[in-house]
Each structure stands twice: as C-alpha cells, then as structure tokens.
PDB file of C-alpha atoms in Angstrom:
ATOM      1  CA  MET A   1       1.237   1.287  27.624  1.00  0.00           C
ATOM      2  CA  ARG A   2       0.402   1.588  23.923  1.00  0.00           C
ATOM      3  CA  PHE A   3      -1.334   4.226  21.798  1.00  0.00           C
ATOM      4  CA  ASP A   4      -3.558   3.027  18.953  1.00  0.00           C
ATOM      5  CA  GLY A   5      -5.524   6.194  18.222  1.00  0.00           C
ATOM      6  CA  THR A   6      -8.990   7.076  19.499  1.00  0.00           C
ATOM      7  CA  ALA A   7     -12.496   7.304  18.132  1.00  0.00           C
ATOM      8  CA  GLU A   8     -12.097  11.086  17.911  1.00  0.00           C
ATOM      9  CA  TYR A   9      -8.640  11.155  16.314  1.00  0.00           C
ATOM     10  CA  VAL A  10      -7.611   9.422  13.094  1.00  0.00           C
ATOM     11  CA  ALA A  11      -3.969   8.434  13.608  1.00  0.00           C
ATOM     12  CA  THR A  12      -2.047   6.956  10.687  1.00  0.00           C
ATOM     13  CA  ASP A  13       0.104   3.863  11.199  1.00  0.00           C
ATOM     14  CA  ASP A  14       3.350   5.822  11.061  1.00  0.00           C
ATOM     15  CA  LEU A  15       2.076   8.315  13.648  1.00  0.00           C
ATOM     16  CA  THR A  16       0.993   5.635  16.129  1.00  0.00           C
ATOM     17  CA  MET A  17       4.349   3.917  15.616  1.00  0.00           C
ATOM     18  CA  ALA A  18       6.156   7.195  16.387  1.00  0.00           C
ATOM     19  CA  VAL A  19       4.149   7.763  19.580  1.00  0.00           C
ATOM     20  CA  ASN A  20       4.792   4.241  20.826  1.00  0.00           C
ATOM     21  CA  ALA A  21       8.480   4.416  19.914  1.00  0.00           C
ATOM     22  CA  ALA A  22       8.871   7.614  21.952  1.00  0.00           C
ATOM     23  CA  ILE A  23       7.081   5.990  24.906  1.00  0.00           C
ATOM     24  CA  THR A  24       9.321   2.909  24.710  1.00  0.00           C
ATOM     25  CA  LEU A  25      12.523   4.948  24.402  1.00  0.00           C
ATOM     26  CA  GLU A  26      11.335   7.404  27.071  1.00  0.00           C
ATOM     27  CA  ARG A  27      12.333  10.247  24.755  1.00  0.00           C
ATOM     28  CA  PRO A  28      10.369  13.413  23.977  1.00  0.00           C
ATOM     29  CA  LEU A  29       8.321  13.072  20.792  1.00  0.00           C
ATOM     30  CA  LEU A  30       8.970  16.058  18.511  1.00  0.00           C
ATOM     31  CA  VAL A  31       6.036  16.482  16.119  1.00  0.00           C
ATOM     32  CA  LYS A  32       6.261  18.838  13.147  1.00  0.00           C
ATOM     33  CA  GLY A  33       3.768  19.599  10.410  1.00  0.00           C
ATOM     34  CA  GLU A  34       1.653  22.310   8.851  1.00  0.00           C
ATOM     35  CA  PRO A  35      -0.514  24.347  11.244  1.00  0.00           C
ATOM     36  CA  GLY A  36      -3.890  22.665  11.648  1.00  0.00           C
ATOM     37  CA  THR A  37      -2.739  19.077  11.078  1.00  0.00           C
ATOM     38  CA  GLY A  38      -3.571  17.945  14.624  1.00  0.00           C
ATOM     39  CA  LYS A  39      -0.228  18.191  16.420  1.00  0.00           C
ATOM     40  CA  THR A  40      -1.616  19.725  19.610  1.00  0.00           C
ATOM     41  CA  GLU A  41      -4.682  17.503  19.530  1.00  0.00           C
ATOM     42  CA  LEU A  42      -2.406  14.467  19.312  1.00  0.00           C
ATOM     43  CA  ALA A  43      -1.132  15.078  22.851  1.00  0.00           C
ATOM     44  CA  ARG A  44      -4.679  15.374  24.189  1.00  0.00           C
ATOM     45  CA  GLN A  45      -5.707  12.163  22.470  1.00  0.00           C
ATOM     46  CA  VAL A  46      -2.637  10.276  23.715  1.00  0.00           C
ATOM     47  CA  ALA A  47      -3.512  11.355  27.256  1.00  0.00           C
ATOM     48  CA  GLU A  48      -7.131  10.275  26.796  1.00  0.00           C
ATOM     49  CA  ALA A  49      -6.255   6.943  25.190  1.00  0.00           C
ATOM     50  CA  LEU A  50      -3.759   6.053  27.934  1.00  0.00           C
ATOM     51  CA  GLY A  51      -5.951   7.392  30.738  1.00  0.00           C
ATOM     52  CA  LEU A  52      -3.351   9.914  31.873  1.00  0.00           C
ATOM     53  CA  PRO A  53      -3.661  13.546  33.036  1.00  0.00           C
ATOM     54  CA  MET A  54      -2.236  16.157  30.679  1.00  0.00           C
ATOM     55  CA  ILE A  55      -0.170  19.233  31.539  1.00  0.00           C
ATOM     56  CA  GLU A  56      -0.044  21.801  28.740  1.00  0.00           C
ATOM     57  CA  TRP A  57       2.703  24.405  28.339  1.00  0.00           C
ATOM     58  CA  ASN A  58       1.852  26.835  25.546  1.00  0.00           C
ATOM     59  CA  ILE A  59       4.991  28.582  24.311  1.00  0.00           C
ATOM     60  CA  LYS A  60       4.999  32.245  23.258  1.00  0.00           C
ATOM     61  CA  SER A  61       7.693  34.451  21.748  1.00  0.00           C
ATOM     62  CA  THR A  62       8.456  35.823  25.225  1.00  0.00           C
ATOM     63  CA  THR A  63       8.542  32.460  27.031  1.00  0.00           C
ATOM     64  CA  LYS A  64      11.780  31.548  28.790  1.00  0.00           C
ATOM     65  CA  ALA A  65      12.838  28.009  29.658  1.00  0.00           C
ATOM     66  CA  GLN A  66      13.178  28.939  33.322  1.00  0.00           C
ATOM     67  CA  GLN A  67       9.425  29.587  33.482  1.00  0.00           C
ATOM     68  CA  GLY A  68       8.827  25.897  32.817  1.00  0.00           C
ATOM     69  CA  LEU A  69      10.860  25.021  35.890  1.00  0.00           C
ATOM     70  CA  TYR A  70       9.924  27.720  38.404  1.00  0.00           C
ATOM     71  CA  GLU A  71       9.880  31.479  38.948  1.00  0.00           C
ATOM     72  CA  TYR A  72      11.163  33.215  42.050  1.00  0.00           C
ATOM     73  CA  ASP A  73       9.198  36.356  42.976  1.00  0.00           C
ATOM     74  CA  ALA A  74      11.894  38.441  44.662  1.00  0.00           C
ATOM     75  CA  VAL A  75       9.856  41.656  44.373  1.00  0.00           C
ATOM     76  CA  SER A  76       6.961  40.271  46.433  1.00  0.00           C
ATOM     77  CA  ARG A  77       9.369  38.960  49.040  1.00  0.00           C
ATOM     78  CA  LEU A  78      11.030  42.372  49.347  1.00  0.00           C
ATOM     79  CA  ARG A  79       7.647  44.065  49.683  1.00  0.00           C
ATOM     80  CA  ASP A  80       6.504  41.600  52.340  1.00  0.00           C
ATOM     81  CA  SER A  81       9.744  42.053  54.279  1.00  0.00           C
ATOM     82  CA  GLN A  82       9.129  45.807  54.370  1.00  0.00           C
ATOM     83  CA  LEU A  83       5.636  45.125  55.719  1.00  0.00           C
ATOM     84  CA  GLY A  84       6.916  42.700  58.364  1.00  0.00           C
ATOM     85  CA  ASP A  85       5.121  39.700  56.874  1.00  0.00           C
ATOM     86  CA  GLU A  86       6.299  36.431  58.444  1.00  0.00           C
ATOM     87  CA  ARG A  87       6.005  34.648  55.093  1.00  0.00           C
ATOM     88  CA  VAL A  88       9.404  36.077  54.129  1.00  0.00           C
ATOM     89  CA  ASN A  89      11.091  33.585  56.459  1.00  0.00           C
ATOM     90  CA  ASP A  90      10.336  30.753  54.023  1.00  0.00           C
ATOM     91  CA  VAL A  91      11.574  31.388  50.490  1.00  0.00           C
ATOM     92  CA  ARG A  92       9.272  28.626  49.227  1.00  0.00           C
ATOM     93  CA  ASN A  93       6.356  31.030  49.615  1.00  0.00           C
ATOM     94  CA  TYR A  94       7.754  33.021  46.703  1.00  0.00           C
ATOM     95  CA  ILE A  95       8.506  30.219  44.286  1.00  0.00           C
ATOM     96  CA  ARG A  96       5.908  29.513  41.620  1.00  0.00           C
ATOM     97  CA  LYS A  97       6.145  26.043  40.126  1.00  0.00           C
ATOM     98  CA  GLY A  98       6.298  25.768  36.348  1.00  0.00           C
ATOM     99  CA  LYS A  99       4.785  23.129  34.086  1.00  0.00           C
ATOM    100  CA  LEU A 100       7.847  20.857  34.199  1.00  0.00           C
ATOM    101  CA  TRP A 101       7.909  20.965  37.995  1.00  0.00           C
ATOM    102  CA  GLN A 102       4.189  20.095  38.054  1.00  0.00           C
ATOM    103  CA  ALA A 103       4.823  17.152  35.706  1.00  0.00           C
ATOM    104  CA  PHE A 104       7.831  15.961  37.707  1.00  0.00           C
ATOM    105  CA  GLU A 105       6.029  15.969  41.060  1.00  0.00           C
ATOM    106  CA  ALA A 106       2.767  14.453  39.779  1.00  0.00           C
ATOM    107  CA  PRO A 107       1.770  11.342  41.775  1.00  0.00           C
ATOM    108  CA  GLY A 108       1.535   9.299  38.567  1.00  0.00           C
ATOM    109  CA  LYS A 109       2.600   9.362  34.942  1.00  0.00           C
ATOM    110  CA  VAL A 110       1.347  12.351  32.927  1.00  0.00           C
ATOM    111  CA  VAL A 111       1.469  13.616  29.345  1.00  0.00           C
ATOM    112  CA  LEU A 112       3.419  16.879  29.145  1.00  0.00           C
ATOM    113  CA  LEU A 113       2.713  18.960  26.037  1.00  0.00           C
ATOM    114  CA  ILE A 114       5.241  21.654  25.108  1.00  0.00           C
ATOM    115  CA  ASP A 115       3.270  23.371  22.366  1.00  0.00           C
ATOM    116  CA  GLU A 116       4.861  25.342  19.500  1.00  0.00           C
ATOM    117  CA  VAL A 117       8.419  25.253  20.809  1.00  0.00           C
ATOM    118  CA  ASP A 118       9.656  27.143  17.730  1.00  0.00           C
ATOM    119  CA  LYS A 119       7.815  30.314  18.783  1.00  0.00           C
ATOM    120  CA  ALA A 120      10.361  31.001  21.525  1.00  0.00           C
ATOM    121  CA  ASP A 121      13.906  32.295  21.255  1.00  0.00           C
ATOM    122  CA  ILE A 122      16.395  29.985  19.512  1.00  0.00           C
ATOM    123  CA  GLU A 123      18.123  29.314  22.858  1.00  0.00           C
ATOM    124  CA  PHE A 124      14.907  28.046  24.448  1.00  0.00           C
ATOM    125  CA  PRO A 125      15.314  24.370  23.390  1.00  0.00           C
ATOM    126  CA  ASN A 126      18.984  24.352  24.446  1.00  0.00           C
ATOM    127  CA  ASP A 127      18.048  25.676  27.868  1.00  0.00           C
ATOM    128  CA  LEU A 128      15.864  22.605  28.460  1.00  0.00           C
ATOM    129  CA  LEU A 129      18.358  19.959  27.298  1.00  0.00           C
ATOM    130  CA  GLN A 130      19.513  18.722  30.680  1.00  0.00           C
ATOM    131  CA  GLU A 131      16.101  18.941  32.332  1.00  0.00           C
ATOM    132  CA  LEU A 132      14.410  16.864  29.621  1.00  0.00           C
ATOM    133  CA  ASP A 133      17.318  14.419  29.474  1.00  0.00           C
ATOM    134  CA  LYS A 134      17.807  13.799  33.190  1.00  0.00           C
ATOM    135  CA  MET A 135      14.224  14.636  34.199  1.00  0.00           C
ATOM    136  CA  ALA A 136      15.572  16.693  37.089  1.00  0.00           C
ATOM    137  CA  PHE A 137      16.604  20.267  37.888  1.00  0.00           C
ATOM    138  CA  HIS A 138      18.098  22.235  40.784  1.00  0.00           C
ATOM    139  CA  VAL A 139      16.263  24.984  42.701  1.00  0.00           C
ATOM    140  CA  TYR A 140      18.996  27.419  43.690  1.00  0.00           C
ATOM    141  CA  GLU A 141      16.905  29.417  46.155  1.00  0.00           C
ATOM    142  CA  THR A 142      16.131  26.368  48.317  1.00  0.00           C
ATOM    143  CA  GLY A 143      19.068  24.125  47.453  1.00  0.00           C
ATOM    144  CA  GLU A 144      16.784  21.216  46.539  1.00  0.00           C
ATOM    145  CA  THR A 145      16.789  19.031  43.452  1.00  0.00           C
ATOM    146  CA  VAL A 146      13.451  18.238  41.856  1.00  0.00           C
ATOM    147  CA  GLN A 147      13.512  14.743  40.337  1.00  0.00           C
ATOM    148  CA  ALA A 148      10.641  13.308  38.331  1.00  0.00           C
ATOM    149  CA  LYS A 149       8.747  10.714  40.373  1.00  0.00           C
ATOM    150  CA  HIS A 150       7.420   9.205  37.150  1.00  0.00           C
ATOM    151  CA  ARG A 151       8.979  10.046  33.788  1.00  0.00           C
ATOM    152  CA  PRO A 152       6.289  11.957  31.854  1.00  0.00           C
ATOM    153  CA  ILE A 153       5.404  11.308  28.224  1.00  0.00           C
ATOM    154  CA  VAL A 154       6.686  14.500  26.615  1.00  0.00           C
ATOM    155  CA  ILE A 155       5.185  15.665  23.303  1.00  0.00           C
ATOM    156  CA  ILE A 156       6.737  18.745  21.705  1.00  0.00           C
ATOM    157  CA  THR A 157       5.132  20.437  18.703  1.00  0.00           C
ATOM    158  CA  SER A 158       6.704  22.732  16.118  1.00  0.00           C
ATOM    159  CA  ASN A 159       5.334  24.578  13.083  1.00  0.00           C
ATOM    160  CA  ASN A 160       8.812  24.689  11.524  1.00  0.00           C
ATOM    161  CA  GLU A 161       9.077  28.461  11.958  1.00  0.00           C
ATOM    162  CA  LYS A 162      12.658  28.082  13.207  1.00  0.00           C
ATOM    163  CA  GLU A 163      15.383  25.469  12.907  1.00  0.00           C
ATOM    164  CA  LEU A 164      15.851  23.633  16.196  1.00  0.00           C
ATOM    165  CA  PRO A 165      19.366  22.975  17.582  1.00  0.00           C
ATOM    166  CA  ASP A 166      21.009  19.645  16.729  1.00  0.00           C
ATOM    167  CA  ALA A 167      21.682  18.880  20.392  1.00  0.00           C
ATOM    168  CA  PHE A 168      17.964  19.212  21.098  1.00  0.00           C
ATOM    169  CA  LEU A 169      16.982  17.095  18.090  1.00  0.00           C
ATOM    170  CA  ARG A 170      19.317  14.282  19.183  1.00  0.00           C
ATOM    171  CA  ARG A 171      17.339  13.890  22.389  1.00  0.00           C
ATOM    172  CA  CYS A 172      13.965  13.568  20.632  1.00  0.00           C
ATOM    173  CA  PHE A 173      12.130  10.998  18.565  1.00  0.00           C
ATOM    174  CA  PHE A 174      10.995  12.900  15.479  1.00  0.00           C
ATOM    175  CA  HIS A 175       7.834  12.611  13.409  1.00  0.00           C
ATOM    176  CA  TYR A 176       6.521  14.825  10.616  1.00  0.00           C
ATOM    177  CA  ILE A 177       2.735  14.738  10.162  1.00  0.00           C
ATOM    178  CA  ARG A 178       2.190  14.812   6.425  1.00  0.00           C
ATOM    179  CA  PHE A 179      -0.911  16.501   5.114  1.00  0.00           C
ATOM    180  CA  PRO A 180      -3.670  13.860   4.876  1.00  0.00           C
ATOM    181  CA  ASP A 181      -4.414  12.342   1.492  1.00  0.00           C
ATOM    182  CA  ALA A 182      -8.017  12.212   0.280  1.00  0.00           C
ATOM    183  CA  ASP A 183      -8.771   8.799   1.806  1.00  0.00           C
ATOM    184  CA  THR A 184      -7.417   9.786   5.221  1.00  0.00           C
ATOM    185  CA  MET A 185      -9.260  13.097   5.014  1.00  0.00           C
ATOM    186  CA  ARG A 186     -12.528  11.244   4.422  1.00  0.00           C
ATOM    187  CA  LYS A 187     -11.956   9.284   7.646  1.00  0.00           C
ATOM    188  CA  ILE A 188     -11.205  12.513   9.513  1.00  0.00           C
ATOM    189  CA  VAL A 189     -14.351  14.161   8.158  1.00  0.00           C
ATOM    190  CA  GLU A 190     -16.459  11.145   9.118  1.00  0.00           C
ATOM    191  CA  VAL A 191     -15.274  11.520  12.732  1.00  0.00           C
ATOM    192  CA  HIS A 192     -16.269  15.195  12.866  1.00  0.00           C
ATOM    193  CA  HIS A 193     -19.278  15.149  10.526  1.00  0.00           C
ATOM    194  CA  PRO A 194     -20.702  11.618  10.608  1.00  0.00           C
ATOM    195  CA  GLY A 195     -23.256  10.805   7.940  1.00  0.00           C
ATOM    196  CA  ILE A 196     -22.248  13.570   5.518  1.00  0.00           C
ATOM    197  CA  LYS A 197     -23.594  12.847   2.021  1.00  0.00           C
ATOM    198  CA  PRO A 198     -20.931  11.131  -0.119  1.00  0.00           C
ATOM    199  CA  THR A 199     -21.679  13.316  -3.150  1.00  0.00           C
ATOM    200  CA  LEU A 200     -21.256  16.517  -1.144  1.00  0.00           C
ATOM    201  CA  LEU A 201     -18.067  15.249   0.465  1.00  0.00           C
ATOM    202  CA  THR A 202     -16.585  14.164  -2.870  1.00  0.00           C
ATOM    203  CA  GLU A 203     -17.290  17.512  -4.516  1.00  0.00           C
ATOM    204  CA  ALA A 204     -16.103  19.498  -1.487  1.00  0.00           C
ATOM    205  CA  LEU A 205     -12.848  17.571  -1.172  1.00  0.00           C
ATOM    206  CA  THR A 206     -12.228  17.829  -4.921  1.00  0.00           C
ATOM    207  CA  GLN A 207     -12.537  21.615  -4.717  1.00  0.00           C
ATOM    208  CA  PHE A 208     -10.480  21.725  -1.528  1.00  0.00           C
ATOM    209  CA  TYR A 209      -7.522  19.762  -2.917  1.00  0.00           C
ATOM    210  CA  ASN A 210      -7.660  21.694  -6.192  1.00  0.00           C
ATOM    211  CA  LEU A 211      -7.486  24.885  -4.164  1.00  0.00           C
ATOM    212  CA  ARG A 212      -4.527  23.592  -2.105  1.00  0.00           C
ATOM    213  CA  ASP A 213      -2.684  22.612  -5.283  1.00  0.00           C
ATOM    214  CA  GLN A 214      -3.037  26.075  -6.812  1.00  0.00           C
ATOM    215  CA  GLN A 215       0.358  27.614  -7.526  1.00  0.00           C
ATOM    216  CA  GLY A 216       1.026  30.949  -5.836  1.00  0.00           C
ATOM    217  CA  LEU A 217      -1.069  30.407  -2.686  1.00  0.00           C
ATOM    218  CA  LYS A 218       0.400  32.290   0.263  1.00  0.00           C
ATOM    219  CA  LYS A 219      -1.334  30.073   2.852  1.00  0.00           C
ATOM    220  CA  LYS A 220      -2.681  26.669   1.985  1.00  0.00           C
ATOM    221  CA  PRO A 221      -5.867  25.747   3.897  1.00  0.00           C
ATOM    222  CA  SER A 222      -5.377  23.130   6.601  1.00  0.00           C
ATOM    223  CA  THR A 223      -7.350  20.184   7.960  1.00  0.00           C
ATOM    224  CA  SER A 224      -9.028  22.319  10.618  1.00  0.00           C
ATOM    225  CA  GLU A 225     -10.105  24.808   7.951  1.00  0.00           C
ATOM    226  CA  VAL A 226     -11.678  22.215   5.663  1.00  0.00           C
ATOM    227  CA  LEU A 227     -13.606  20.883   8.687  1.00  0.00           C
ATOM    228  CA  ASP A 228     -14.882  24.404   9.408  1.00  0.00           C
ATOM    229  CA  TRP A 229     -15.816  24.819   5.742  1.00  0.00           C
ATOM    230  CA  LEU A 230     -17.765  21.557   5.692  1.00  0.00           C
ATOM    231  CA  LYS A 231     -19.540  22.604   8.889  1.00  0.00           C
ATOM    232  CA  LEU A 232     -20.695  25.768   7.135  1.00  0.00           C
ATOM    233  CA  LEU A 233     -21.792  23.852   4.021  1.00  0.00           C
ATOM    234  CA  LEU A 234     -23.881  21.551   6.198  1.00  0.00           C
ATOM    235  CA  ALA A 235     -25.330  24.468   8.167  1.00  0.00           C
ATOM    236  CA  GLU A 236     -26.366  26.127   4.899  1.00  0.00           C
ATOM    237  CA  ASP A 237     -27.773  22.786   3.691  1.00  0.00           C
ATOM    238  CA  LEU A 238     -25.808  23.019   0.443  1.00  0.00           C
ATOM    239  CA  SER A 239     -25.623  20.083  -1.926  1.00  0.00           C
ATOM    240  CA  ALA A 240     -22.931  18.903  -4.313  1.00  0.00           C
ATOM    241  CA  GLU A 241     -24.847  20.608  -7.123  1.00  0.00           C
ATOM    242  CA  ASP A 242     -24.815  23.900  -5.217  1.00  0.00           C
ATOM    243  CA  LEU A 243     -21.039  23.736  -5.054  1.00  0.00           C
ATOM    244  CA  LYS A 244     -20.739  22.907  -8.755  1.00  0.00           C
ATOM    245  CA  ARG A 245     -22.716  25.990  -9.724  1.00  0.00           C
ATOM    246  CA  ASN A 246     -19.737  28.097  -8.784  1.00  0.00           C
ATOM    247  CA  GLY A 247     -17.734  26.362 -11.460  1.00  0.00           C
ATOM    248  CA  ALA A 248     -14.067  25.479 -11.439  1.00  0.00           C
ATOM    249  CA  ASP A 249     -13.077  28.994 -12.458  1.00  0.00           C
ATOM    250  CA  ALA A 250     -14.483  30.841  -9.423  1.00  0.00           C
ATOM    251  CA  LEU A 251     -13.977  31.072  -5.697  1.00  0.00           C
ATOM    252  CA  PRO A 252     -15.501  28.229  -3.666  1.00  0.00           C
ATOM    253  CA  LYS A 253     -18.698  29.027  -1.805  1.00  0.00           C
ATOM    254  CA  LEU A 254     -18.051  30.385   1.713  1.00  0.00           C
ATOM    255  CA  HIS A 255     -14.377  30.650   0.793  1.00  0.00           C
ATOM    256  CA  GLY A 256     -13.651  32.765   3.875  1.00  0.00           C
ATOM    257  CA  ALA A 257     -13.314  29.522   5.835  1.00  0.00           C
ATOM    258  CA  LEU A 258     -10.523  28.367   3.508  1.00  0.00           C
ATOM    259  CA  LEU A 259      -8.681  31.467   2.287  1.00  0.00           C
ATOM    260  CA  LYS A 260      -7.335  33.643   5.086  1.00  0.00           C
ATOM    261  CA  ASN A 261      -5.666  36.579   3.324  1.00  0.00           C
ATOM    262  CA  GLU A 262      -6.528  39.018   0.554  1.00  0.00           C
ATOM    263  CA  GLN A 263      -3.595  37.939  -1.619  1.00  0.00           C
ATOM    264  CA  ASP A 264      -5.031  34.427  -2.049  1.00  0.00           C
ATOM    265  CA  VAL A 265      -8.558  35.766  -2.615  1.00  0.00           C
ATOM    266  CA  HIS A 266      -7.231  38.118  -5.319  1.00  0.00           C
ATOM    267  CA  LEU A 267      -5.352  35.212  -6.903  1.00  0.00           C
ATOM    268  CA  PHE A 268      -8.578  33.258  -7.423  1.00  0.00           C
ATOM    269  CA  GLU A 269     -10.439  36.368  -8.560  1.00  0.00           C
ATOM    270  CA  ARG A 270      -7.787  36.907 -11.253  1.00  0.00           C
ATOM    271  CA  LEU A 271      -8.029  33.255 -12.295  1.00  0.00           C
ATOM    272  CA  ALA A 272     -11.814  33.580 -12.546  1.00  0.00           C
ATOM    273  CA  PHE A 273     -11.502  36.758 -14.621  1.00  0.00           C
ATOM    274  CA  MET A 274      -9.003  35.132 -17.005  1.00  0.00           C
ATOM    275  CA  ALA A 275     -11.224  32.055 -17.347  1.00  0.00           C
ATOM    276  CA  ARG A 276     -14.233  34.197 -18.239  1.00  0.00           C
ATOM    277  CA  ARG A 277     -12.231  36.111 -20.867  1.00  0.00           C
ATOM    278  CA  GLY A 278     -11.061  32.833 -22.392  1.00  0.00           C
ATOM    279  CA  ARG A 279     -14.569  31.534 -23.009  1.00  0.00           C
TER     280      ARG A 279
END
C-alpha cells in the first residue's frame, strides 16, 4: 500500500515520503502548513489513490474528544422511560457512534481525517492519546471494548494556531507542507487550469509572489486563493498585457480574490500612492 500522488493532486517527494512512512509505521500523520496549502485535500487524495473509504472528523472550538468515540444520550433515555418506551431496556439505543468508532468498526481499512485539530481545546489531543495509540476504547455504559478491526490510516491536520502537547507529537509522524515554489505552483495550476497561456501564467505568478513577499501583509494569499484568482482572470479573458497595465505600483486586478482584509488593501493603496508621488 503506497501513495504516489494523483492526477488531481501535486504531491512533492517529501510529502509522499511522509505519507508512506506514516502508513509503514502505522502512526498518525500530523500535517501542518499555512491554510490553503492542501492539507485537508491530501487525506481525500490518499483515500482515492489507495482505493479506501474516508471518514472525516471536522474539529471545532467546541469539539470534545469524547464525541469522536461516542455520545450517550441520557436525556432521551429518561424521556422515553417516562413515556414507557421499551427502547429504554437497551442502553445501546441511546449511544451515538463517533467518527473513531465508525473507523474502528469499518469492515476494511479506511482513511480517518481529523481536520484542524488545533481548533479544539488544548486538552483535546491529550484526550485521544490512548485511543490513537492502542486503536481501542472502552464504552462504560455497555461494558464493551471497541477494538479496531483494521488499523485506519489517520491523517491529522493543524494550522499551527496552538502548540500541540509533546506526548501527542511523539505518537505522530510529522510533516510540514511548505508553501509551493514557482515551479511546483505551475504544476498545481496546470492540474486545475490546464492549457492556461504561459505568458498569462508567468505574469500572474510574478505578481502573486511579489504580493506574498510584501512586508507588512497581515494575511498572505494561499494556493487556493491564487487558483481562484486565475479562474477569475480566465473568466474575464484577461491577458498578460492586461495585468501589466496595472503596473507594479498598484493593486492587482481582481485583488479581492487575493487580499482578504482592509489592512492589506490599504497597505497596497499606500504603496501605490507613494509610487505615484515619487515619479
């Protein structure tokens, strides 16, 4: 079982090596990187490339680790007991299986994505240590132990919003997705916008990387944002010359796809004003 990328996902050599190392070691793969660098999509592409189902657990600030195992609905059971419902005689009727339980009881190997783990409380990763290590957990209400039939391929993503506990990190294989260089970005663009004119792509990527390198940016545009921007440029049938007309001292055309807050827009407006005064 080996991942070598897919036609829809440009995976660098170090990324494919990290995925395959995690599969061999049977350890969760912890993937960090800027938002929009393809961390979540990686799990989907691994599942597709290996022909495996995928179970996705999207983490929020209110998510608790227990929800990934199961949730016991005591309120519904109490209500049903007051109504004389016979379902109350079996506690299993009030246990809702979480994403880990679903992955553990799957009839075959699956890819389990735990997306944006750093959004949750700092104790969230620690609360999953034993379950991810032993691939088993105990259900107190029924007295049973749920053991993984087939060890899932676990991919955990993080946007680096919080530091993760050392004990959690020790149990993972780690990979940081660096922002793509220009050559890699060209390959990514070709996947999403095949046949784009080389002159347009060269000019667009030159402006994009110049924008990313600008000192003082609050939020640097990501891979997903440059793809959206190129989609708009193609929809408007703009050429490389159309982009150049803006000049290096002004905001890029359709900059709303790249700059996502007023502070960064004002930064480029000030730079444009200073450039005009210096002429």
